[in-house]
XYZ file of C-alpha atoms in Angstrom:
207
model
C 6.351 -48.484 -3.835
C 3.414 -47.333 -6.036
C 2.275 -43.716 -5.721
C -1.380 -42.722 -5.680
C -2.961 -39.250 -5.792
C -6.585 -38.349 -5.118
C -7.828 -34.765 -5.084
C -9.845 -31.893 -6.460
C -9.035 -28.376 -7.627
C -10.451 -25.197 -9.154
C -11.087 -27.032 -12.424
C -13.176 -29.834 -10.955
C -14.938 -28.482 -7.858
C -16.871 -25.336 -6.862
C -15.486 -23.025 -4.195
C -17.951 -24.344 -1.601
C -16.541 -27.850 -1.904
C -12.944 -26.623 -1.988
C -13.539 -24.759 1.274
C -15.126 -27.854 2.821
C -12.136 -29.982 1.841
C -9.511 -27.663 3.353
C -6.993 -28.988 5.893
C -4.898 -26.666 8.058
C -3.278 -26.540 11.474
C -4.572 -29.229 13.799
C -6.965 -30.641 11.184
C -3.964 -31.284 8.920
C -2.060 -33.109 11.659
C -5.121 -35.139 12.604
C -5.817 -35.930 8.963
C -2.310 -37.254 8.433
C -2.571 -39.420 11.548
C -5.908 -40.874 10.460
C -4.631 -41.572 6.950
C -1.744 -43.582 8.375
C -4.209 -45.715 10.301
C -5.324 -47.282 7.009
C -3.431 -50.508 6.408
C -2.704 -49.897 2.716
C -1.412 -46.314 3.089
C 2.265 -46.415 4.023
C 3.212 -42.755 3.498
C 0.992 -39.688 2.990
C 1.154 -35.975 2.221
C -1.844 -33.617 2.194
C -1.520 -30.608 -0.103
C -4.292 -28.161 0.809
C -4.529 -24.648 -0.670
C -7.270 -22.206 -1.613
C -7.681 -23.874 -4.979
C -6.928 -27.532 -4.320
C -6.818 -30.371 -1.831
C -4.810 -33.408 -2.869
C -3.625 -36.456 -0.981
C -0.440 -38.173 -2.142
C 0.152 -41.667 -0.842
C 2.717 -44.445 -1.163
C 0.661 -47.620 -1.116
C 1.165 -51.356 -1.006
C -1.699 -52.003 -3.406
C -3.157 -49.405 -5.777
C -6.700 -50.769 -5.727
C -6.869 -51.051 -1.954
C -5.060 -47.734 -1.499
C -7.604 -45.992 -3.713
C -10.402 -47.554 -1.642
C -8.767 -46.311 1.583
C -8.321 -42.753 0.249
C -11.921 -42.571 -0.958
C -13.138 -43.873 2.394
C -11.052 -41.340 4.307
C -12.274 -38.367 2.240
C -15.873 -39.530 2.362
C -15.924 -39.926 6.147
C -13.682 -36.982 6.972
C -15.659 -34.446 4.929
C -19.089 -36.161 4.810
C -19.038 -36.591 1.038
C -21.024 -39.098 -1.000
C -19.776 -41.444 -3.705
C -21.483 -39.131 -6.194
C -19.438 -36.186 -4.867
C -16.223 -38.139 -5.297
C -17.103 -39.284 -8.808
C -18.151 -35.803 -9.945
C -15.379 -33.657 -8.480
C -12.320 -35.767 -7.654
C -9.545 -37.080 -9.862
C -7.211 -39.993 -9.287
C -3.683 -40.451 -10.630
C -1.412 -43.397 -10.051
C 2.167 -44.299 -10.818
C 3.784 -42.126 -13.475
C 0.651 -39.976 -13.857
C 0.735 -39.111 -10.144
C 4.385 -38.071 -10.411
C 3.771 -35.964 -13.524
C 0.770 -34.291 -11.868
C 2.784 -33.234 -8.819
C 5.529 -31.859 -11.071
C 2.937 -29.815 -13.001
C 1.544 -28.493 -9.725
C 4.983 -27.539 -8.412
C 5.824 -25.723 -11.660
C 2.605 -23.688 -11.555
C 1.227 -25.329 -14.700
C -1.893 -26.524 -12.906
C -2.589 -23.219 -11.132
C -5.468 -20.826 -11.707
C -2.822 -18.299 -12.761
C -0.325 -20.308 -14.811
C 3.248 -19.910 -13.622
C 2.453 -18.423 -10.214
C 5.174 -19.150 -7.679
C 3.171 -19.357 -4.453
C 2.261 -22.997 -5.058
C 5.909 -24.072 -4.892
C 6.110 -22.844 -1.301
C 2.810 -24.565 -0.514
C 4.103 -27.870 -1.873
C 7.173 -27.517 0.366
C 5.010 -26.681 3.402
C 2.817 -29.729 2.749
C 5.867 -31.987 2.576
C 7.431 -30.506 5.749
C 4.150 -30.857 7.666
C 3.935 -34.527 6.680
C 7.583 -35.086 7.579
C 7.010 -33.483 10.985
C 4.118 -35.892 11.564
C 6.370 -38.787 10.505
C 4.017 -39.523 7.618
C 6.771 -39.490 4.985
C 9.175 -42.274 4.143
C 11.726 -42.830 1.395
C 9.224 -42.879 -1.481
C 7.451 -39.568 -0.855
C 10.641 -37.954 0.447
C 12.271 -38.583 -2.909
C 9.156 -37.609 -4.870
C 8.587 -34.266 -3.168
C 12.229 -33.247 -3.118
C 12.429 -33.977 -6.821
C 9.189 -32.024 -7.420
C 10.620 -29.023 -5.570
C 13.770 -29.157 -7.680
C 11.707 -29.372 -10.871
C 9.563 -26.427 -9.774
C 12.585 -24.275 -8.987
C 14.210 -25.093 -12.319
C 11.016 -24.316 -14.201
C 10.903 -20.827 -12.707
C 14.627 -20.113 -12.998
C 15.383 -21.660 -16.387
C 12.206 -20.871 -18.349
C 10.000 -17.803 -18.804
C 6.928 -19.437 -17.264
C 6.718 -16.971 -14.380
C 7.712 -13.798 -16.266
C 4.137 -12.497 -16.316
C 2.676 -14.693 -13.590
C 0.986 -13.204 -10.546
C -1.077 -14.587 -7.710
C -4.855 -14.584 -7.923
C -5.020 -11.960 -5.182
C -2.604 -9.668 -7.009
C -4.553 -10.134 -10.244
C -7.731 -9.086 -8.417
C -6.078 -5.947 -7.068
C -4.709 -5.107 -10.519
C -8.195 -5.445 -11.970
C -9.603 -3.143 -9.283
C -6.876 -0.643 -10.063
C -7.850 -0.649 -13.737
C -11.527 -0.177 -12.925
C -11.047 2.656 -10.435
C -7.921 4.104 -12.052
C -6.315 4.833 -8.670
C -6.721 2.979 -5.368
C -4.782 5.433 -3.220
C -6.820 6.680 -0.274
C -9.782 4.385 -0.999
C -11.424 2.118 1.549
C -11.879 -1.532 0.598
C -13.842 -4.351 2.216
C -12.360 -7.852 1.872
C -14.951 -10.598 2.196
C -13.364 -13.794 3.473
C -10.380 -14.770 5.569
C -7.275 -16.890 5.470
C -4.031 -16.557 3.535
C -5.689 -15.325 0.344
C -7.452 -12.519 2.203
C -4.250 -11.579 4.027
C -2.278 -11.504 0.779
C -4.970 -9.398 -0.899
C -4.854 -6.922 1.985
C -1.087 -6.582 1.639
C -1.363 -5.877 -2.081
C -4.086 -3.294 -1.470
C -2.011 -1.496 1.147
C 0.935 -1.394 -1.272
C -1.331 0.511 -3.680
C -2.300 3.060 -1.038
C -5.596 1.660 0.237
C -6.360 2.791 3.775
């Protein structure tokens, strides 16, 4: 069954749009259910992180599947055709597979080689499986992507110097202020990135 991917990331969309596109918790479950209501979308996975939102679908017809995905995103997030054309990319077939593999390996991340995305890909797949949105096609695709990602990090040096964006920010602050121990820091924002940043700051002695 053909595979189709539609999404946006830190390269194509500003942070305001990335925040608007986010799916989590109940909105993720509801989004998966609504995607499956489209006649040309047979299987779906939503990968939603701080820096990207991508929908992977196994479709009966690529043209009609692309139309269904665009319609879902437009209605779900109140986006115009101009928004989709300016900030979203579409991959199909082999290109969709290669894109997911690049994502899982950390090659498409803001910090190349970071490992957090591999866990996020797994979480996206498990959430879709729990909602019974995954069949044979996407099951095979995502399990293969996870294997590729693990091999990339264990058999190459891609992640030797890789860090998360939050850790990079804390490292930069440490360089600017020389020592963070005993300092008070205000984190603007919430979610997993803010939580991870707070943990890194505490490890450097921030109170």
